[in-house]
Coordinates of C-alpha atoms in Angstrom, one line a residue:
Chain A
X2 CA -4.2 22.4 -40.8
X3 CA -2.0 24.3 -38.4
X4 CA 1.3 22.6 -37.6
X5 CA 3.2 23.0 -34.4
X6 CA 6.9 22.3 -33.7
X7 CA 7.9 20.7 -30.5
X8 CA 11.5 20.6 -29.3
X9 CA 12.3 17.6 -27.0
X10 CA 15.0 17.2 -24.4
X11 CA 17.2 15.3 -26.8
X12 CA 17.1 18.1 -29.3
X13 CA 14.7 16.6 -31.8
X14 CA 12.1 18.7 -33.4
X15 CA 8.8 16.9 -33.8
X16 CA 6.2 18.4 -36.0
X17 CA 2.6 17.6 -35.3
X18 CA -0.9 18.9 -36.1
X19 CA -2.1 21.5 -33.7
X20 CA -5.4 19.8 -32.7
X21 CA -3.6 16.6 -32.0
X22 CA -1.5 18.0 -29.2
X23 CA -4.5 20.0 -27.8
X24 CA -5.1 17.0 -25.5
X25 CA -2.2 18.4 -23.5
X26 CA -3.5 21.1 -21.1
X27 CA 0.0 22.4 -20.6
X28 CA 0.7 23.0 -24.3
X29 CA -2.8 24.4 -24.9
X30 CA -2.2 26.9 -22.1
X31 CA 1.2 27.8 -23.5
X32 CA -0.2 28.4 -27.0
X33 CA -3.0 30.6 -25.6
X34 CA -0.6 32.8 -23.7
X35 CA 1.8 33.3 -26.6
X36 CA 0.5 34.5 -30.0
X37 CA 3.5 34.0 -32.3
X38 CA 2.9 31.6 -35.2
X39 CA 5.6 29.2 -36.3
X40 CA 7.2 29.1 -32.9
X41 CA 9.1 26.2 -31.5
X42 CA 7.7 24.9 -28.2
X43 CA 10.5 23.6 -26.0
X44 CA 9.7 20.6 -23.9
X45 CA 12.9 20.2 -21.8
X46 CA 11.4 17.3 -19.7
X47 CA 10.2 15.2 -22.6
X48 CA 12.3 12.7 -24.7
X49 CA 11.4 12.3 -28.3
X50 CA 10.8 8.6 -27.9
X51 CA 8.1 9.2 -25.3
X52 CA 6.6 12.2 -27.2
X53 CA 6.2 10.0 -30.3
X54 CA 4.5 7.4 -28.2
X55 CA 2.2 9.9 -26.7
X56 CA 1.3 11.4 -30.1
X57 CA 0.5 7.9 -31.3
X58 CA -2.0 7.6 -28.4
X59 CA -3.4 11.0 -29.2
X60 CA -3.8 10.0 -32.8
X61 CA -5.8 7.0 -31.9
X62 CA -8.1 8.8 -29.5
X63 CA -8.2 12.0 -31.7
X64 CA -11.9 12.2 -32.2
X65 CA -12.9 11.3 -28.7
X66 CA -11.5 14.5 -27.2
X67 CA -13.8 16.9 -28.9
X68 CA -16.3 18.5 -26.6
X69 CA -15.9 16.4 -23.5
X70 CA -16.3 18.1 -20.2
X71 CA -14.1 17.4 -17.2
X72 CA -16.9 15.2 -15.6
X73 CA -17.2 13.1 -18.7
X74 CA -13.4 12.8 -18.7
X75 CA -13.6 11.4 -15.2
X76 CA -16.3 8.9 -16.3
X77 CA -14.2 7.9 -19.3
X78 CA -11.3 6.7 -17.2
X79 CA -13.5 4.3 -15.3
X80 CA -14.5 0.9 -16.6
X81 CA -12.5 -1.5 -18.6
X82 CA -9.3 -0.6 -20.4
X83 CA -9.9 -1.0 -24.2
X84 CA -7.8 -3.6 -26.0
X85 CA -5.9 -0.9 -27.9
X86 CA -5.0 1.0 -24.8
X87 CA -4.0 -2.1 -22.9
X88 CA -1.7 -3.0 -25.8
X89 CA -0.4 0.6 -25.9
X90 CA 0.3 0.7 -22.2
X91 CA 2.0 -2.8 -22.1
X92 CA 5.5 -1.4 -21.6
X93 CA 8.3 -2.0 -19.1
X94 CA 8.2 -0.3 -15.7
X95 CA 10.7 2.4 -16.6
X96 CA 8.7 3.5 -19.6
X97 CA 5.5 3.3 -17.7
X98 CA 6.9 5.6 -15.0
X99 CA 8.2 8.0 -17.7
X100 CA 4.7 8.0 -19.4
X101 CA 3.1 8.8 -16.1
X102 CA 5.6 11.6 -15.4
X103 CA 5.3 13.1 -18.9
X104 CA 1.5 12.8 -19.0
X105 CA 1.5 14.6 -15.7
X106 CA 3.8 17.3 -17.0
X107 CA 1.8 17.8 -20.2
X108 CA -1.4 17.6 -18.2
X109 CA -3.1 14.8 -20.3
X110 CA -5.5 13.5 -17.7
X111 CA -6.8 10.5 -19.6
X112 CA -3.4 9.2 -20.4
X113 CA -2.3 9.9 -16.8
X114 CA -5.2 7.9 -15.4
X115 CA -4.7 5.1 -17.9
X116 CA -1.1 4.8 -16.8
X117 CA -1.7 5.1 -13.1
X118 CA -4.5 2.5 -13.3
X119 CA -2.2 0.2 -15.2
X120 CA 0.5 0.6 -12.5
X121 CA -2.1 -0.1 -9.8
X122 CA -3.3 -3.2 -11.5
X123 CA 0.2 -4.5 -11.6
X124 CA 0.6 -4.4 -7.8
X125 CA -3.0 -4.9 -6.5
X126 CA -3.5 -8.3 -4.9
X127 CA 0.3 -9.0 -4.7
X128 CA 2.4 -9.5 -1.7
X129 CA 4.9 -7.0 -0.4
X130 CA 7.7 -9.1 -1.7
X131 CA 6.2 -9.3 -5.2
X132 CA 5.6 -5.5 -5.2
X133 CA 9.3 -5.0 -4.4
X134 CA 10.2 -7.0 -7.4
X135 CA 7.7 -5.4 -9.8
X136 CA 8.6 -1.9 -8.7
X137 CA 12.3 -2.5 -8.0
X138 CA 12.1 -1.1 -4.5
X139 CA 14.8 -2.0 -2.0
X140 CA 13.6 -3.2 1.4
X141 CA 15.1 -0.8 3.9
X142 CA 13.2 -2.1 6.9
X143 CA 14.9 -3.6 9.9
X144 CA 13.7 -6.8 11.5
X145 CA 12.3 -5.0 14.5
X146 CA 10.5 -2.6 12.2
X147 CA 9.0 -5.4 10.2
X148 CA 7.9 -7.2 13.4
X149 CA 6.2 -4.0 14.7
X150 CA 4.4 -3.6 11.3
X151 CA 3.1 -7.2 11.4
X152 CA 1.8 -6.5 14.9
X153 CA 0.1 -3.4 13.6
X154 CA -1.6 -5.1 10.8
X155 CA -3.2 -7.8 13.0
Chain B
X7 CA 66.4 -0.7 62.4
X8 CA 67.3 3.0 61.7
X9 CA 69.4 1.9 58.8
X10 CA 66.8 -0.1 57.1
X11 CA 64.3 2.8 57.8
X12 CA 66.4 5.4 56.0
X13 CA 67.1 3.1 53.1
X14 CA 63.4 2.5 52.9
X15 CA 62.9 6.2 52.9
X16 CA 65.4 6.6 50.2
X17 CA 63.8 3.9 48.1
X18 CA 60.4 5.5 48.6
X19 CA 61.6 8.9 47.5
X20 CA 63.3 7.5 44.5
X21 CA 60.1 5.7 43.6
X22 CA 58.1 8.8 44.0
X23 CA 60.5 10.7 41.8
X24 CA 60.3 8.0 39.2
X25 CA 56.5 8.0 39.4
X26 CA 56.3 11.8 38.9
X27 CA 58.6 11.7 36.0
X28 CA 56.7 8.8 34.4
X29 CA 53.4 10.5 34.8
X30 CA 54.7 13.7 33.3
X31 CA 56.0 11.7 30.4
X32 CA 52.7 10.0 29.9
X33 CA 50.9 13.3 30.0
X34 CA 53.1 14.7 27.3
X35 CA 52.4 11.6 25.2
X36 CA 48.7 11.8 25.6
X37 CA 48.4 15.5 25.0
X38 CA 47.8 15.3 21.2
X39 CA 45.7 12.2 21.5
X40 CA 43.3 14.0 23.8
X41 CA 42.4 16.4 21.1
X42 CA 41.0 13.7 19.0
X43 CA 37.2 13.3 19.2
X44 CA 37.4 9.7 18.3
X45 CA 37.5 6.9 20.8
X46 CA 39.4 4.6 18.5
X47 CA 42.2 7.0 18.1
X48 CA 42.5 7.6 21.8
X49 CA 43.2 4.0 22.3
X50 CA 46.2 4.2 20.1
X51 CA 49.0 5.3 22.3
X52 CA 51.3 6.7 19.6
X53 CA 50.9 10.5 19.3
X54 CA 49.4 11.7 16.1
X55 CA 49.9 15.1 14.5
X56 CA 46.9 17.3 13.7
X57 CA 47.4 16.5 10.0
X58 CA 47.3 12.8 10.6
X59 CA 44.0 13.2 12.5
X60 CA 42.4 15.1 9.7
X61 CA 43.7 12.6 7.1
X62 CA 42.3 9.8 9.1
X63 CA 38.9 11.4 9.4
X64 CA 38.9 12.1 5.7
X65 CA 39.9 8.5 5.0
X66 CA 37.2 7.3 7.3
X67 CA 34.5 9.3 5.6
X68 CA 35.7 8.1 2.2
X69 CA 35.7 4.6 3.4
X70 CA 32.2 5.0 4.8
X71 CA 30.9 6.4 1.4
X72 CA 32.5 3.4 -0.3
X73 CA 30.8 0.9 2.0
X74 CA 27.4 2.7 1.4
X75 CA 28.0 2.6 -2.4
X76 CA 29.0 -1.0 -2.4
X77 CA 25.9 -2.0 -0.4
X78 CA 23.7 -0.1 -2.8
X79 CA 25.3 -2.2 -5.5
X80 CA 27.5 0.5 -7.1
X81 CA 30.7 -1.5 -6.9
X82 CA 32.6 0.5 -9.4
X83 CA 32.0 3.8 -7.8
X84 CA 32.8 2.2 -4.4
X85 CA 36.2 0.9 -5.7
X86 CA 37.3 4.5 -6.4
X87 CA 36.4 5.6 -2.9
X88 CA 38.1 2.5 -1.4
X89 CA 41.3 3.3 -3.3
X90 CA 41.3 6.9 -2.2
X91 CA 40.8 5.9 1.4
X92 CA 43.6 3.4 1.4
X93 CA 45.9 5.9 -0.2
X94 CA 45.5 8.1 2.8
X95 CA 45.4 5.5 5.5
X96 CA 46.7 2.1 4.2
X97 CA 45.1 0.0 7.1
X98 CA 41.8 1.9 7.1
X99 CA 39.9 -1.4 6.6
X100 CA 41.2 -2.7 10.0
X101 CA 40.7 0.5 11.8
X102 CA 37.1 0.8 10.4
X103 CA 36.4 -2.8 11.4
X104 CA 37.8 -2.2 15.0
X105 CA 35.5 0.8 15.3
X106 CA 32.5 -1.1 14.0
X107 CA 33.2 -3.8 16.6
X108 CA 33.2 -1.2 19.4
X109 CA 29.9 0.1 18.2
X110 CA 28.4 -3.3 18.0
X111 CA 29.5 -4.1 21.6
X112 CA 27.7 -1.1 22.8
X113 CA 24.5 -2.3 21.2
X114 CA 24.5 -6.0 22.1
X115 CA 21.0 -6.3 20.8
X116 CA 22.1 -5.9 17.3
X117 CA 25.2 -8.0 17.7
X118 CA 23.7 -11.1 16.2
X119 CA 21.9 -9.4 13.3
X120 CA 23.5 -9.6 9.9
X121 CA 25.6 -6.6 9.0
X122 CA 23.1 -5.1 6.7
X123 CA 22.9 -1.6 5.6
X124 CA 19.4 -1.1 7.0
X125 CA 20.5 -2.4 10.4
X126 CA 23.4 0.1 10.4
X127 CA 20.9 2.8 9.8
X128 CA 19.0 1.6 12.8
X129 CA 22.1 1.7 14.9
X130 CA 22.7 5.3 14.0
X131 CA 19.3 6.4 14.9
X132 CA 18.5 4.7 18.1
X133 CA 20.9 4.8 21.0
X134 CA 19.3 3.1 23.9
X135 CA 17.9 -0.4 23.1
X136 CA 15.3 -0.3 25.8
X137 CA 13.5 2.5 24.1
X138 CA 13.4 1.0 20.7
X139 CA 10.3 -1.2 20.8
X140 CA 8.2 1.4 22.6
X141 CA 9.5 4.0 20.2
X142 CA 8.7 2.0 17.1
X143 CA 5.2 1.1 18.2
X144 CA 4.3 4.7 18.9
X145 CA 5.9 6.2 15.9
X146 CA 6.9 4.0 13.0
X147 CA 5.4 6.8 10.9
X148 CA 7.5 9.5 12.5
X149 CA 10.6 7.5 12.6
X150 CA 10.4 6.6 8.9
X151 CA 9.8 10.2 8.0
X152 CA 13.0 11.1 9.8
X153 CA 14.8 8.2 8.2
X154 CA 13.6 9.0 4.7
X155 CA 14.6 12.6 5.2
X156 CA 18.2 11.5 5.3
X157 CA 19.6 13.0 2.1
X158 CA 22.8 10.9 2.0
X159 CA 20.8 7.7 1.5
X160 CA 17.5 8.7 0.0
X161 CA 18.6 11.7 -1.9
X162 CA 15.3 13.5 -1.3
X163 CA 13.3 10.6 -2.5
X164 CA 11.0 8.2 -0.6
X165 CA 12.0 4.9 -2.1
X166 CA 15.3 3.2 -2.8
X167 CA 15.9 1.7 -6.2
X168 CA 16.9 -2.0 -5.8
X169 CA 18.4 -2.0 -9.3
X170 CA 22.0 -1.1 -9.9
X171 CA 21.6 1.9 -12.2
X172 CA 25.3 1.8 -13.2
X173 CA 25.1 -1.7 -14.5
X174 CA 22.0 -1.2 -16.7
X175 CA 23.4 1.5 -18.8
X176 CA 20.5 2.5 -21.0
X177 CA 20.5 6.2 -21.3
X178 CA 17.2 6.7 -19.7
X179 CA 16.0 4.8 -16.6
X180 CA 13.1 5.9 -14.6
X181 CA 12.2 4.5 -11.3
X182 CA 8.9 4.8 -9.4
X183 CA 10.7 6.9 -6.8
X184 CA 11.0 9.6 -9.5
X185 CA 7.3 10.3 -9.4
X186 CA 5.9 13.1 -7.3
X187 CA 3.9 12.2 -4.1
X188 CA 0.6 13.4 -5.6
X189 CA 1.0 10.9 -8.4
X190 CA 1.9 8.1 -6.0
X191 CA -1.3 8.9 -4.1
X192 CA -3.2 8.8 -7.4
X193 CA -1.8 5.3 -8.1
X194 CA -2.7 4.2 -4.6
X195 CA -6.3 5.4 -5.1
X196 CA -6.4 3.1 -8.1
X197 CA -4.9 0.3 -6.0
X198 CA -7.5 0.6 -3.3
X199 CA -10.1 1.4 -6.0
X200 CA -13.8 1.5 -5.5
X201 CA -13.6 -2.1 -4.3
X202 CA -11.8 -1.0 -1.2
X203 CA -8.9 -3.3 -1.6
X204 CA -7.3 -2.3 1.7
X205 CA -5.4 -5.5 1.9
X206 CA -3.3 -4.5 -1.1
X207 CA -2.7 -1.1 0.5
X208 CA -1.4 -2.8 3.6
X209 CA 0.9 -5.0 1.6
X210 CA 2.2 -1.9 -0.2
X211 CA 2.8 -0.2 3.1
X212 CA 5.0 -3.1 4.2
X213 CA 7.3 -2.8 1.1
X214 CA 9.6 -0.2 2.6
X215 CA 9.8 2.9 4.8
X216 CA 8.6 5.3 2.1
X217 CA 5.8 3.0 1.1
X218 CA 4.7 2.9 4.7
X219 CA 4.4 6.6 4.8
X220 CA 2.3 6.6 1.6
X221 CA 0.2 3.7 2.7
X222 CA -0.8 5.3 6.0
X223 CA -2.1 8.4 4.3
X224 CA -5.1 9.5 6.4
X225 CA -7.0 10.8 3.3
X226 CA -7.0 7.3 1.7
X227 CA -8.4 5.7 4.9
X228 CA -10.9 8.5 5.5
X229 CA -12.2 8.0 1.9
X230 CA -12.5 4.2 2.6
X231 CA -14.4 4.8 5.8
X232 CA -16.8 7.2 4.2
X233 CA -17.5 4.6 1.5
X234 CA -18.2 1.9 4.1
X235 CA -20.4 3.9 6.4
X236 CA -21.7 6.6 4.1
X237 CA -23.5 9.3 5.9
X238 CA -23.1 7.6 9.2
X239 CA -19.3 7.7 9.1
X240 CA -19.2 10.4 11.8
X241 CA -15.9 11.5 13.2
X242 CA -12.9 9.9 14.8
X243 CA -14.4 10.8 18.2
X244 CA -17.2 8.5 17.3
X245 CA -20.1 10.3 19.0
X246 CA -22.7 7.7 18.0
X247 CA -21.2 4.5 19.4
X248 CA -19.2 6.1 22.1
X249 CA -15.9 4.8 20.8
X250 CA -13.1 6.9 19.7
X251 CA -10.5 6.0 17.1
X252 CA -6.8 7.0 16.8
X253 CA -6.9 7.3 13.1
X254 CA -9.2 6.6 10.1
X255 CA -7.3 3.4 9.6
X256 CA -8.0 2.5 13.2
X257 CA -11.7 3.1 12.5
X258 CA -11.7 1.0 9.4
X259 CA -10.1 -1.9 11.3
X260 CA -12.1 -1.8 14.5
X261 CA -15.5 -0.5 13.7
X262 CA -18.1 -3.1 12.9
X263 CA -18.6 -3.6 9.2
X264 CA -19.1 -6.3 6.7
X265 CA -16.3 -7.9 4.8
X266 CA -16.1 -7.5 1.0
X267 CA -13.5 -9.9 -0.2
X268 CA -15.8 -12.9 -0.2
X269 CA -19.2 -14.2 0.7
X270 CA -21.3 -14.9 3.8
X271 CA -22.7 -18.5 3.7
X272 CA -25.0 -20.5 5.8
X273 CA -26.2 -24.0 5.4
X274 CA -29.7 -25.1 6.4
X275 CA -30.7 -28.7 6.7
X276 CA -34.1 -30.2 7.4
X277 CA -35.9 -33.5 7.2
X278 CA -38.9 -34.0 5.0
X279 CA -41.3 -36.8 5.0
X280 CA -41.5 -38.6 1.7
X281 CA -44.5 -40.2 0.1
X282 CA -45.6 -43.6 1.3
X283 CA -44.3 -46.3 -1.0
X284 CA -46.9 -48.0 -3.1
X285 CA -45.6 -51.5 -2.5
X286 CA -44.7 -51.3 1.2
X287 CA -47.2 -49.5 3.4
X288 CA -44.8 -49.4 6.3
X289 CA -41.9 -47.9 4.5
X290 CA -41.9 -44.1 4.9
X291 CA -38.9 -42.5 3.3
X292 CA -37.3 -39.5 5.0
X293 CA -35.5 -37.0 2.9
X294 CA -32.7 -34.9 4.0
X295 CA -32.8 -31.5 2.3
X296 CA -29.8 -29.2 2.3
X297 CA -29.6 -25.7 1.0
X298 CA -27.3 -22.8 1.3
X299 CA -27.8 -19.1 1.6
X300 CA -25.3 -16.7 0.1
X301 CA -24.9 -13.0 0.8
X302 CA -22.3 -10.9 -0.9
X303 CA -21.8 -7.3 0.1
X304 CA -20.2 -4.7 -2.2
X305 CA -18.4 -1.6 -1.0
X306 CA -20.8 0.7 -2.9
X307 CA -23.7 -0.2 -0.8
X308 CA -25.1 -3.0 -3.0
X309 CA -25.8 -6.5 -1.8
X310 CA -26.6 -9.8 -3.5
X311 CA -28.4 -12.7 -1.9
X312 CA -29.1 -16.1 -3.2
X313 CA -30.6 -19.3 -1.8
X314 CA -29.5 -22.4 -3.6
X315 CA -28.9 -26.1 -3.3
X316 CA -25.5 -25.6 -4.9
X317 CA -22.4 -26.4 -2.8
X318 CA -20.3 -23.3 -2.0
X319 CA -17.7 -24.1 -4.6
X320 CA -20.3 -23.5 -7.3
X321 CA -22.6 -21.3 -5.4
X322 CA -20.2 -18.4 -4.9
X323 CA -19.6 -18.2 -8.6
X324 CA -23.2 -17.3 -9.2
X325 CA -22.6 -14.0 -7.3
X326 CA -19.6 -13.1 -9.3
X327 CA -21.4 -11.2 -12.0
X328 CA -22.3 -7.8 -10.7
X329 CA -24.2 -6.3 -13.6
X330 CA -26.0 -9.1 -15.3
X331 CA -29.0 -10.0 -13.3
X332 CA -29.9 -13.6 -12.7
X333 CA -33.4 -14.7 -11.7
X334 CA -32.2 -16.6 -8.7
X335 CA -30.2 -13.7 -7.2
X336 CA -31.9 -11.1 -5.2
X337 CA -30.4 -7.6 -5.4
X338 CA -30.6 -4.7 -3.1
X339 CA -28.8 -2.3 -0.8
X340 CA -27.6 -2.4 2.7
X341 CA -26.7 0.0 5.5
X342 CA -24.7 -0.2 8.7
X343 CA -26.0 1.0 12.0
X344 CA -23.6 0.1 14.8
X345 CA -23.2 -3.6 14.8
X346 CA -26.4 -4.2 12.8
X347 CA -26.5 -4.4 9.0
X348 CA -29.9 -3.8 7.3
X349 CA -30.6 -5.2 3.9
X350 CA -33.4 -4.2 1.6
X351 CA -33.7 -6.7 -1.2
X352 CA -35.9 -6.7 -4.2
X353 CA -37.4 -9.6 -6.0
X354 CA -35.6 -9.7 -9.3
X355 CA -37.2 -7.7 -12.0
X356 CA -37.9 -9.6 -15.1
X357 CA -37.4 -6.5 -17.3
X358 CA -33.7 -5.9 -17.7
X359 CA -34.2 -2.5 -19.4
X360 CA -35.8 -1.2 -16.3
X361 CA -33.1 -2.5 -14.1
X362 CA -30.5 -0.9 -16.3
X363 CA -32.0 2.5 -15.9
X364 CA -32.0 2.2 -12.2
X365 CA -28.5 0.9 -11.8
X366 CA -27.2 4.1 -10.5
X367 CA -28.5 6.3 -7.7
X368 CA -31.8 4.9 -6.9
X369 CA -31.9 3.8 -3.3
X370 CA -34.8 1.4 -3.6
X371 CA -35.0 0.2 -7.1
X372 CA -38.5 0.0 -8.5
X373 CA -40.2 1.9 -5.8
X374 CA -42.6 3.5 -8.2
X375 CA -43.8 0.0 -9.0
X376 CA -47.4 -0.6 -8.0
X377 CA -46.9 -4.2 -7.1
X378 CA -43.7 -5.4 -5.6
X379 CA -42.1 -7.5 -2.9
X380 CA -39.3 -6.5 -0.6
X381 CA -37.3 -8.4 1.8
X382 CA -36.0 -6.5 4.8
X383 CA -33.3 -8.3 6.7
X384 CA -31.4 -7.3 9.8
X385 CA -28.3 -9.1 10.7
X386 CA -26.0 -8.6 13.7
X387 CA -22.3 -8.5 12.9
X388 CA -20.2 -10.8 15.1
X389 CA -16.6 -12.0 15.3
X390 CA -15.8 -15.6 14.9
X391 CA -12.8 -17.6 15.9
X392 CA -11.3 -17.1 12.4
X393 CA -11.8 -13.5 11.7
X394 CA -13.2 -10.2 12.8
X395 CA -16.7 -9.5 11.5
X396 CA -16.7 -13.1 10.2
X397 CA -20.3 -14.0 11.3
X398 CA -23.7 -12.6 10.8
X399 CA -26.6 -13.6 13.0
X400 CA -30.3 -13.1 12.1
X401 CA -32.2 -10.6 14.1
X402 CA -35.1 -9.7 11.9
X403 CA -36.6 -10.8 8.6
X404 CA -39.6 -9.1 7.2
X405 CA -41.5 -9.5 3.9
X406 CA -43.1 -6.4 2.7
X407 CA -45.6 -6.8 -0.1
X408 CA -47.4 -4.0 -1.9
X409 CA -50.4 -4.7 -4.0
X410 CA -52.6 -2.1 -5.4
X411 CA -51.1 0.5 -3.1
X412 CA -51.8 -1.5 0.0
X413 CA -48.8 -2.5 2.0
X414 CA -48.7 -5.6 4.1
X415 CA -45.8 -7.0 6.0
X416 CA -45.2 -10.3 7.6
X417 CA -42.3 -11.4 9.8
X418 CA -40.5 -14.7 9.5
X419 CA -40.0 -16.8 12.5
X420 CA -36.2 -16.9 13.0
X421 CA -35.7 -20.4 14.4
X422 CA -32.1 -21.3 14.8
X423 CA -32.5 -24.5 12.7
X424 CA -34.0 -22.6 9.7
X425 CA -31.9 -19.4 10.0
X426 CA -28.4 -20.4 11.2
X427 CA -25.8 -17.6 11.3
X428 CA -23.9 -16.9 8.1
X429 CA -20.1 -17.4 8.1
X430 CA -17.7 -15.5 6.0
X431 CA -15.5 -17.2 3.5
X432 CA -13.1 -15.4 1.3
X433 CA -13.5 -15.8 -2.5
X434 CA -10.4 -15.1 -4.5
X435 CA -12.2 -14.7 -7.9
X436 CA -14.2 -11.8 -6.5
X437 CA -11.1 -9.6 -7.0
X438 CA -11.4 -7.7 -10.2
X439 CA -9.2 -5.2 -11.8
X440 CA -9.9 -1.7 -10.6
X441 CA -12.8 -0.1 -12.4
X442 CA -12.7 3.3 -10.6
X443 CA -10.3 5.0 -8.3
X444 CA -11.1 5.5 -4.6
X445 CA -12.8 8.9 -4.5

């Protein structure tokens, strides 16, 4: 089986099987455009820790990728999150944000949707104040602005 | 007389001379001060050289950066700036304070507000206090966009991190503000989800300025509107009902619709004559019968109805399950036409496999069936004292039966006693985790 070398932002080379990383639209595109074998693919935006985690996810879902169309992909992200996935995605906010960003960069739609959905479930049904705590967002609103907002939402 | 007059003249001329001299002296003193752009410095009578002015301006900007940093929680960075500022102008703290006080006096409205970073921001952006409220109501969105564009504070991002990034010193710390806008919108589509949880979106919009901008995204609200009204959604000009809306959010809030976050309930009570007692011929028992009608609307056009003797506390739970059919729950679809909602309900199918196949797409489930019974209900959407669209009044109730390809319909007599209006009551447990993003 063909092996591919990936160079991460912290200068770690990770070797992985070719078909495993094909879930990434970005890498798939890169490999199609360049023909050289044994080349090292640089991923300057991805840390090795995150890449390892993503490969772990890809390994688990390995046989589900085969021959799915874009529409089926969209169907797949709906419905209940599987126990394995929910365990996988049970990470701190910083890691979750990083997973979202890297999944977006690598164009792994299913992982991206899984992570976005998880982030959404964390804040849905919460109050503004709770959302600030969960997402670590500073309140930059003045009293008068908050008052106007309350009036707007009535 | 003449003597005194001349001496007075002499005194006057001496006074004049002194006055001229004094004024000239003053002018010379003020000359360098006039070059200063700053009000505070003008008040100080001592002349300052050009270098001093520059130094002071530099110290002031250093000091201001330091204050900003400190208020963002970066104390150590701030200390370095404070130190540099005091090296240039030792009493910078007092001068800065004096200037702040002047600014505050000019804006009395903010005088009693706590000296918060956000409030200072407000000061910088709005000059005349009379304009503020009008300005805010008309354009919170525009104002926030201007505020967030301020690179010094937001650094090109939409949200501020409440955590002190210098204290938590793990090498890699990502914040939600690092995500690109299209990903934020994707997350919000999941927040709203196919269940149209606009309440959560509104809460999100109230988190901060950047969140407000995300939360008022017209596309999100347009999608929500087209989910609620389907093909009848129309345009913002609202040609059908003659109303026009300022935005899709405005339409979602004002246009008549049903509420999704709970259940409409009515209680019907009637008296029933009981059987004569065997022992006592003259005793005729009267029975008080109470039952409830429950209607739950779902954002995807489905509706559930149930009539039951259960009290609401138990009754609402029977409508919780969306996909497993119960024999006592009628299922169907609804549509909104102006302030009328029309429901078409089907008598429950006893064959689950059949129902399964028709879960998606079919407008009238089981319409190929030779024999079936349909309930067609029309309800008028009303506001009640508690909430908008909180009440549904009966306008029509028809039973359509089809047997051996012959259709017969009969209308129910909608007496107020038997068909009282349904009142909305929110049900918390109806909120589920998102199953699909808003699309």
